Short mmCIF file of C-alpha atoms and ligand atoms in Angstrom, two decimals:
data_model
loop_
_atom_site.label_atom_id
_atom_site.label_comp_id
_atom_site.label_asym_id
_atom_site.label_seq_id
_atom_site.Cartn_x
_atom_site.Cartn_y
_atom_site.Cartn_z
CA MET M 156 3.71 5.12 18.73
CA ASN M 157 7.23 4.92 20.16
CA ALA M 158 8.29 8.17 18.55
CA VAL M 159 10.05 11.06 20.21
CA VAL M 160 8.16 13.70 18.26
CA ASP M 161 5.80 16.47 19.21
CA LEU M 162 2.73 14.88 17.66
CA GLY M 163 0.45 17.68 18.85
CA ALA M 164 2.50 20.29 16.97
CA LEU M 165 2.68 18.13 13.87
CA LEU M 166 -1.06 17.61 13.83
CA THR M 167 -1.74 21.30 14.30
CA GLU M 168 0.51 21.95 11.31
CA ALA M 169 -1.36 19.24 9.36
CA ALA M 170 -4.71 20.84 10.14
CA ARG M 171 -3.34 24.21 8.96
CA GLU M 172 -2.14 22.63 5.71
CA GLU M 173 -5.49 20.98 5.11
CA GLN M 174 -7.24 24.33 5.33
CA THR M 175 -5.19 25.60 2.39
CA ILE M 176 -6.33 22.82 0.04
CA ASP M 177 -9.11 23.44 -2.43
CA LEU M 178 -10.27 19.83 -2.48
CA HIS M 179 -12.66 20.37 -5.37
CA SER M 180 -10.16 22.00 -7.71
CA TYR M 181 -8.72 18.84 -9.29
CA ASP M 182 -9.48 16.98 -12.51
CA HIS M 183 -8.25 13.60 -11.26
CA TYR M 184 -8.15 12.00 -7.81
CA TYR M 185 -5.53 9.25 -7.88
CA VAL M 186 -6.02 7.13 -4.78
CA ALA M 187 -3.28 4.61 -3.99
CA VAL M 188 -5.21 1.67 -2.54
CA SER M 189 -3.29 -1.22 -1.00
CA GLY M 190 -6.45 -2.84 0.33
CA GLY M 191 -5.63 -1.69 3.86
CA LYS M 192 -8.11 0.27 5.96
CA ASP M 193 -6.23 3.59 5.71
CA SER M 194 -6.24 3.55 1.92
CA LEU M 195 -9.96 2.67 1.80
CA ALA M 196 -10.62 5.52 4.24
CA LEU M 197 -9.11 7.92 1.66
CA VAL M 198 -11.80 6.98 -0.84
CA LEU M 199 -14.55 7.28 1.77
CA TYR M 200 -13.13 10.69 2.76
CA LEU M 201 -13.49 11.86 -0.87
CA LEU M 202 -17.05 10.53 -1.02
CA ASP M 203 -17.86 12.25 2.29
CA HIS M 204 -16.64 15.52 0.75
CA GLY M 205 -18.77 15.13 -2.37
CA VAL M 206 -15.97 14.58 -4.89
CA PRO M 207 -17.66 13.20 -8.05
CA THR M 208 -17.11 9.46 -8.43
CA GLU M 209 -16.23 9.81 -12.13
CA LYS M 210 -13.11 11.78 -11.13
CA ILE M 211 -11.87 9.22 -8.58
CA GLU M 212 -9.38 6.58 -9.75
CA ILE M 213 -8.39 3.57 -7.65
CA HIS M 214 -4.76 2.56 -8.25
CA HIS M 215 -3.44 -0.71 -6.90
CA HIS M 216 0.33 -1.26 -7.08
CA SER M 217 0.65 -5.02 -7.07
CA ILE M 218 3.66 -6.09 -4.96
CA ASP M 219 4.11 -9.40 -6.72
CA GLY M 220 3.74 -7.98 -10.22
CA GLU M 221 1.77 -9.94 -12.77
CA ASN M 222 1.10 -12.82 -10.39
CA GLU M 223 -0.79 -11.49 -7.40
CA GLY M 224 0.27 -13.11 -4.14
CA SER M 225 2.84 -15.41 -5.72
CA PHE M 226 5.48 -14.47 -3.14
CA MET M 227 5.04 -11.74 -0.53
CA ASP M 228 1.51 -10.35 -0.77
CA TRP M 229 -1.95 -11.71 -0.02
CA PRO M 230 -3.28 -13.51 -3.09
CA VAL M 231 -6.76 -12.00 -2.58
CA THR M 232 -5.72 -8.34 -2.39
CA ASN M 233 -6.01 -7.34 -6.04
CA SER M 234 -9.47 -8.89 -6.35
CA TYR M 235 -10.59 -7.31 -3.05
CA VAL M 236 -9.52 -3.83 -4.18
CA GLU M 237 -11.19 -4.33 -7.55
CA ALA M 238 -14.43 -5.41 -5.84
CA PHE M 239 -14.28 -2.29 -3.64
CA ALA M 240 -13.81 -0.04 -6.69
CA ARG M 241 -16.63 -1.81 -8.55
CA HIS M 242 -18.99 -1.41 -5.61
CA PHE M 243 -18.66 2.39 -5.76
CA GLY M 244 -18.54 2.54 -9.58
CA LEU M 245 -14.94 3.83 -9.54
CA LYS M 246 -12.26 3.31 -12.19
CA PHE M 247 -9.72 0.66 -11.24
CA PHE M 248 -6.11 0.56 -12.49
CA LYS M 249 -3.48 -2.02 -11.66
CA SER M 250 0.21 -1.26 -11.98
CA TYR M 251 3.38 -3.08 -11.01
CA ARG M 252 7.11 -3.55 -11.43
CA MET M 253 7.35 -6.50 -13.80
CA GLY M 254 8.25 -9.68 -11.93
CA GLY M 255 7.35 -7.91 -8.69
CA PHE M 256 9.20 -8.26 -5.39
CA GLU M 257 10.88 -11.55 -6.29
CA ARG M 258 12.51 -10.34 -9.50
CA GLU M 259 13.69 -7.13 -7.85
CA MET M 260 15.16 -9.08 -4.91
CA LEU M 261 16.93 -11.55 -7.21
CA ARG M 262 18.55 -8.87 -9.33
CA GLU M 263 22.15 -9.69 -10.14
CA ASN M 264 24.26 -7.26 -12.13
CA SER M 265 21.14 -6.09 -13.93
CA LEU M 266 18.73 -3.17 -14.26
CA THR M 267 15.52 -2.86 -12.34
CA ALA M 268 12.56 -4.22 -14.35
CA PRO M 269 10.18 -2.04 -16.37
CA VAL M 270 6.83 -0.94 -14.94
CA ALA M 271 3.54 -2.12 -16.44
CA PHE M 272 0.26 -0.31 -15.91
CA ASP M 273 -3.34 -0.31 -17.09
CA SER M 274 -3.81 2.65 -19.41
CA GLU M 275 -7.00 4.64 -19.76
CA ALA M 276 -7.34 3.21 -23.26
CA GLY M 277 -7.65 -0.29 -21.76
CA THR M 278 -4.23 -1.57 -22.82
CA VAL M 279 -1.30 -2.46 -20.60
CA LYS M 280 1.60 -0.05 -21.15
CA VAL M 281 5.20 -0.88 -20.27
CA ARG M 282 7.66 1.89 -19.43
CA GLY M 283 11.12 2.24 -17.84
CA GLY M 284 13.69 -0.44 -17.14
CA LYS M 285 16.12 0.76 -19.81
CA ARG M 286 18.31 3.22 -17.94
CA GLY M 287 20.20 3.27 -14.66
CA GLU M 288 23.03 1.27 -13.23
CA LEU M 289 23.52 -2.46 -13.28
CA SER M 290 23.42 -3.66 -9.71
CA THR M 291 22.89 -6.66 -7.49
CA ARG M 292 20.49 -7.15 -4.59
CA ARG M 293 20.15 -10.85 -3.68
CA LYS M 294 18.99 -10.09 -0.16
CA TYR M 295 15.74 -8.96 1.45
CA PRO M 296 15.06 -5.25 1.93
CA GLN M 297 16.29 -4.10 5.31
CA VAL M 298 13.93 -3.41 8.20
CA THR M 299 14.45 0.34 8.40
CA SER M 300 12.68 3.57 7.52
CA ASP M 301 15.58 4.41 5.16
CA LEU M 302 14.01 3.83 1.74
CA GLN M 303 17.40 3.35 0.09
CA LYS M 304 17.83 0.18 2.11
CA ARG M 305 14.17 -0.77 2.34
CA TYR M 306 14.01 -0.91 -1.42
CA CYS M 307 10.64 -2.66 -1.71
CA SER M 308 8.57 0.47 -0.99
CA PRO M 309 10.20 2.72 -3.62
CA ALA M 310 10.75 0.01 -6.24
CA LEU M 311 7.29 -1.51 -6.00
CA LYS M 312 5.05 1.40 -5.03
CA ILE M 313 6.48 4.93 -5.01
CA ASP M 314 8.39 4.73 -8.31
CA VAL M 315 5.62 2.73 -9.97
CA ALA M 316 3.15 5.54 -9.24
CA LYS M 317 5.57 8.17 -10.51
CA ILE M 318 6.22 6.34 -13.77
CA MET M 319 2.51 5.99 -14.40
CA LEU M 320 1.78 9.64 -13.62
CA CYS M 321 4.59 10.73 -15.93
CA ASN M 322 3.51 8.53 -18.82
CA GLU M 323 -0.27 8.73 -18.98
CA PRO M 324 -1.38 11.62 -21.21
CA ARG M 325 -4.46 12.45 -19.12
CA PHE M 326 -2.24 13.81 -16.33
CA ARG M 327 -0.74 16.46 -18.65
CA ASN M 328 -2.29 19.92 -18.73
CA SER M 329 -4.46 19.01 -15.79
CA ARG M 330 -4.59 19.02 -12.01
CA THR M 331 -4.23 15.72 -10.17
CA LEU M 332 -4.50 15.04 -6.46
CA VAL M 333 -2.72 11.88 -5.34
CA LEU M 334 -4.00 10.50 -2.04
CA THR M 335 -1.90 8.15 0.09
CA GLY M 336 -2.76 6.63 3.47
CA GLU M 337 0.21 7.13 5.78
CA ARG M 338 -0.82 8.08 9.34
CA ALA M 339 1.31 9.90 11.91
CA GLU M 340 0.30 7.45 14.64
CA GLU M 341 1.98 4.56 12.81
CA SER M 342 5.63 5.50 13.34
CA ALA M 343 8.06 8.28 14.15
CA SER M 344 9.09 8.40 10.54
CA ARG M 345 5.54 8.71 9.18
CA ALA M 346 4.74 11.38 11.76
CA THR M 347 7.20 13.70 10.04
CA TYR M 348 5.52 13.41 6.59
CA ARG M 349 3.79 16.52 5.30
CA LYS M 350 0.05 16.27 4.97
CA PHE M 351 -0.01 18.17 1.70
CA GLU M 352 2.80 18.86 -0.77
CA ARG M 353 3.87 18.71 -4.40
CA HIS M 354 4.15 15.19 -5.73
CA ARG M 355 7.46 14.04 -7.25
CA ALA M 356 5.73 13.79 -10.64
CA ASP M 357 4.71 17.46 -10.55
CA LYS M 358 5.73 19.58 -13.54
CA ARG M 359 3.34 22.47 -13.18
CA ASP M 360 6.03 24.94 -14.21
CA SER M 361 6.85 23.18 -17.47
CA PRO M 362 5.19 25.10 -20.35
CA LYS M 363 5.10 21.87 -22.37
CA LEU M 364 3.61 19.52 -19.76
CA ARG M 365 1.82 21.69 -17.21
CA ARG M 366 1.39 18.59 -15.11
CA HIS M 367 0.11 19.77 -11.75
CA VAL M 368 0.30 16.96 -9.17
CA ASP M 369 -0.18 17.38 -5.43
CA VAL M 370 -0.20 14.70 -2.78
CA LEU M 371 -2.64 14.73 0.11
CA ARG M 372 -2.18 12.38 3.05
CA ALA M 373 -5.79 12.87 4.01
CA VAL M 374 -5.80 10.57 7.06
CA HIS M 375 -2.34 11.59 8.32
CA ASP M 376 -3.72 13.06 11.55
CA TRP M 377 -6.47 10.47 12.07
CA PRO M 378 -6.23 8.09 15.03
CA GLU M 379 -7.00 4.46 14.22
CA ALA M 380 -10.48 4.77 15.79
CA MET M 381 -11.46 7.37 13.17
CA VAL M 382 -10.45 5.03 10.35
CA TRP M 383 -12.52 2.16 11.74
CA ASP M 384 -15.37 4.54 12.30
CA ILE M 385 -15.59 5.60 8.65
CA MET M 386 -15.33 1.93 7.62
CA ARG M 387 -18.23 1.15 9.98
CA ARG M 388 -20.30 4.08 8.71
CA TYR M 389 -20.03 2.86 5.11
CA ARG M 390 -20.35 -0.78 6.27
CA ILE M 391 -17.16 -1.78 4.43
CA ARG M 392 -15.99 -5.34 5.03
CA PRO M 393 -12.27 -5.06 5.84
CA HIS M 394 -9.62 -7.03 3.97
CA PRO M 395 -9.51 -10.66 5.23
CA ALA M 396 -6.07 -9.99 6.78
CA TYR M 397 -7.73 -7.95 9.54
CA GLN M 398 -10.23 -10.70 10.20
CA LEU M 399 -7.34 -13.15 10.63
CA GLY M 400 -5.73 -10.88 13.21
CA TRP M 401 -3.27 -8.73 11.23
CA SER M 402 -3.28 -5.16 12.51
CA ARG M 403 -2.09 -3.79 9.16
CA CYS M 404 -2.82 -5.05 5.72
CA SER M 405 0.71 -4.89 4.39
CA CYS M 406 2.27 -7.85 2.59
CA ARG M 407 1.34 -11.22 4.12
CA THR M 408 5.03 -11.89 4.73
CA CYS M 409 6.00 -8.25 5.30
CA ILE M 410 9.61 -7.86 6.39
CA PHE M 411 8.29 -5.96 9.44
CA GLY M 412 6.27 -8.98 10.65
CA ASP M 413 6.60 -9.78 14.35
CA LYS M 414 7.03 -13.23 15.90
CA ASP M 415 3.28 -13.90 16.16
CA GLN M 416 2.78 -12.96 12.52
CA TRP M 417 5.56 -15.30 11.39
CA ALA M 418 4.09 -18.06 13.58
CA THR M 419 0.68 -17.48 11.97
CA VAL M 420 2.06 -17.53 8.43
CA ARG M 421 3.97 -20.74 9.15
CA GLU M 422 0.87 -22.38 10.63
CA TYR M 423 -1.73 -21.39 8.03
CA PHE M 424 0.25 -20.48 4.90
CA PRO M 425 3.20 -22.90 4.92
CA LEU M 426 3.99 -22.58 1.21
CA ALA M 427 4.42 -18.81 1.48
CA PHE M 428 6.43 -19.18 4.68
CA ASN M 429 8.76 -21.83 3.26
CA LYS M 430 9.50 -19.75 0.19
CA VAL M 431 10.61 -16.82 2.34
CA ALA M 432 12.64 -19.11 4.62
CA GLY M 433 14.25 -20.77 1.58
CA TYR M 434 15.57 -17.46 0.24
CA GLU M 435 16.97 -16.58 3.67
CA ARG M 436 18.98 -19.81 3.53
CA GLU M 437 20.03 -19.24 -0.08
CA PHE M 438 21.24 -15.68 0.55
CA GLY M 439 22.80 -16.47 3.92
CA VAL M 440 21.21 -13.21 5.13
CA THR M 441 18.09 -13.11 7.28
CA ILE M 442 15.33 -10.48 7.22
CA HIS M 443 15.69 -9.84 10.95
CA ARG M 444 19.21 -8.83 12.02
CA LYS M 445 19.70 -11.92 14.18
CA LEU M 446 16.85 -14.41 13.76
CA THR M 447 15.62 -16.46 10.84
CA VAL M 448 11.90 -16.37 10.13
CA ASN M 449 11.72 -19.89 11.57
CA GLN M 450 13.38 -18.74 14.81
CA GLN M 451 10.98 -15.79 14.97
CA ALA M 452 8.01 -18.12 14.43
CA ASP M 453 9.27 -20.44 17.19
CA LEU M 454 9.06 -17.51 19.63
CA GLY M 455 5.54 -16.52 18.55
CA THR M 456 1.98 -17.75 18.99
CA PRO M 457 -0.21 -18.16 15.92
CA TYR M 458 -3.48 -16.23 15.81
CA ASP M 459 -6.65 -18.29 16.06
CA CYS M 460 -7.77 -18.11 12.41
CA ASP M 461 -11.10 -19.07 10.88
CA PRO M 462 -10.36 -21.65 8.12
CA GLU M 463 -12.89 -20.02 5.77
CA ILE M 464 -11.12 -16.66 6.02
CA VAL M 465 -7.76 -18.39 5.56
CA ALA M 466 -9.05 -19.91 2.33
CA LEU M 467 -10.45 -16.56 1.17
CA ALA M 468 -7.17 -14.76 1.91
CA ASN M 469 -5.32 -17.43 -0.03
CA SER M 470 -7.59 -17.15 -3.08
CA THR M 471 -7.07 -14.80 -6.03
CA VAL M 472 -10.84 -14.31 -6.27
CA TYR M 473 -12.66 -12.25 -3.66
CA THR M 474 -16.26 -13.46 -3.47
CA PRO M 475 -18.08 -11.92 -0.44
CA SER M 476 -19.94 -8.63 -0.64
CA ILE M 477 -17.90 -5.51 0.09
CA ILE M 478 -20.80 -4.40 2.26
CA TRP M 479 -20.95 -6.03 5.67
CA GLU M 480 -24.44 -5.41 7.05
CA ASP M 481 -23.54 -6.98 10.39
CA TRP M 482 -20.39 -4.82 10.69
CA GLN M 483 -18.01 -5.55 13.56
CA LEU M 484 -14.45 -4.64 14.44
CA PRO M 485 -12.11 -7.32 13.05
CA ALA M 486 -9.69 -9.25 15.29
CA GLY M 487 -6.72 -7.18 14.12
CA ALA M 488 -8.18 -3.78 15.08
CA PHE M 489 -6.15 -1.89 17.68
CA ARG M 490 -3.49 -4.59 17.89
CA ASN M 491 0.11 -3.48 18.10
CA GLY M 492 1.01 -2.64 14.55
CA CYS M 493 3.81 -4.23 12.63
CA GLY M 494 4.15 -3.00 9.10
CA PRO M 495 6.18 -0.48 7.14
CA THR M 496 7.49 2.38 9.24
S1 SF4 N 788 4.40 -4.26 3.02
FE1 SF4 N 788 6.42 -4.74 3.94
S2 SF4 N 788 7.41 -6.20 2.53
FE2 SF4 N 788 5.63 -5.34 1.47
S3 SF4 N 788 6.47 -3.68 0.25
FE3 SF4 N 788 5.82 -2.77 2.18
S4 SF4 N 788 7.58 -2.85 3.58
FE4 SF4 N 788 8.02 -4.18 1.81
#
């Protein structure tokens, strides 16, 4: 971590906060699962602590909306997360900003799109997208920890979760613990996050709603080794991205990608790469301040990828078992991270 923060003090504070949580006092455990190792570790943490599986909900906020992996994300991610949930007999809910990343990025004098989510009743509900200001994006989110400028994280994940929590009746008159997988080790910005706090959807003081929602960043003070260790203990096969060499399972063409990542995408996933490069040309604004994705890829070295894993990552159907009897650390473990800060 290249942060100028007193990590020791932050982690001591985190440990203090964790001691104040009554982990078993909630009706619902809403786990935001991207498919990355940190989010899976949240679920394993709950299982380790004996939280009943019928109370645990797996929520996947699909970056590309209805069409998984059609632009920025890994096509296989939704199916992988669903297979993980199914393996443990957990409820699985998908939610997304309609039209996903691409529609949000192409907004021109228009409102942000509504959010769609799987309801408990088995239908897909659509909410939001009717109020706010007309505005124009037509450029990639900026590579910064400022979420106003890095609009993909709030528009496609944070606000999606809030809209769902505010619109599903089961979260009223009940206690919900939202678990998210940010870790202090990842960046200076993440190191400053609280381990435990009220969620933005909390309305515990409203006599009408009594919607009690806390957020627990359960792995905030875990080093990467602890995350891999719990994955190994449960024999969980990591997302194919790690097997290909990615250190973080963010979007396949995450704006934070480094030169080797861009070189790997260009080599093995040329359609995805060319789409990103095409929009850079169309907007006349690059993701990186100075270099196009092609120039970044020219400076990098592609990872040595197994063609079978490339095909799996590029598929919308995850077929292998979630359990990996012959568990081993994937190629991407302990590599220098490049993903959201
Ligand atoms: S993984 Fe990267 S590109 Fe995808 S939503 Fe997060 S910051 Fe944006």
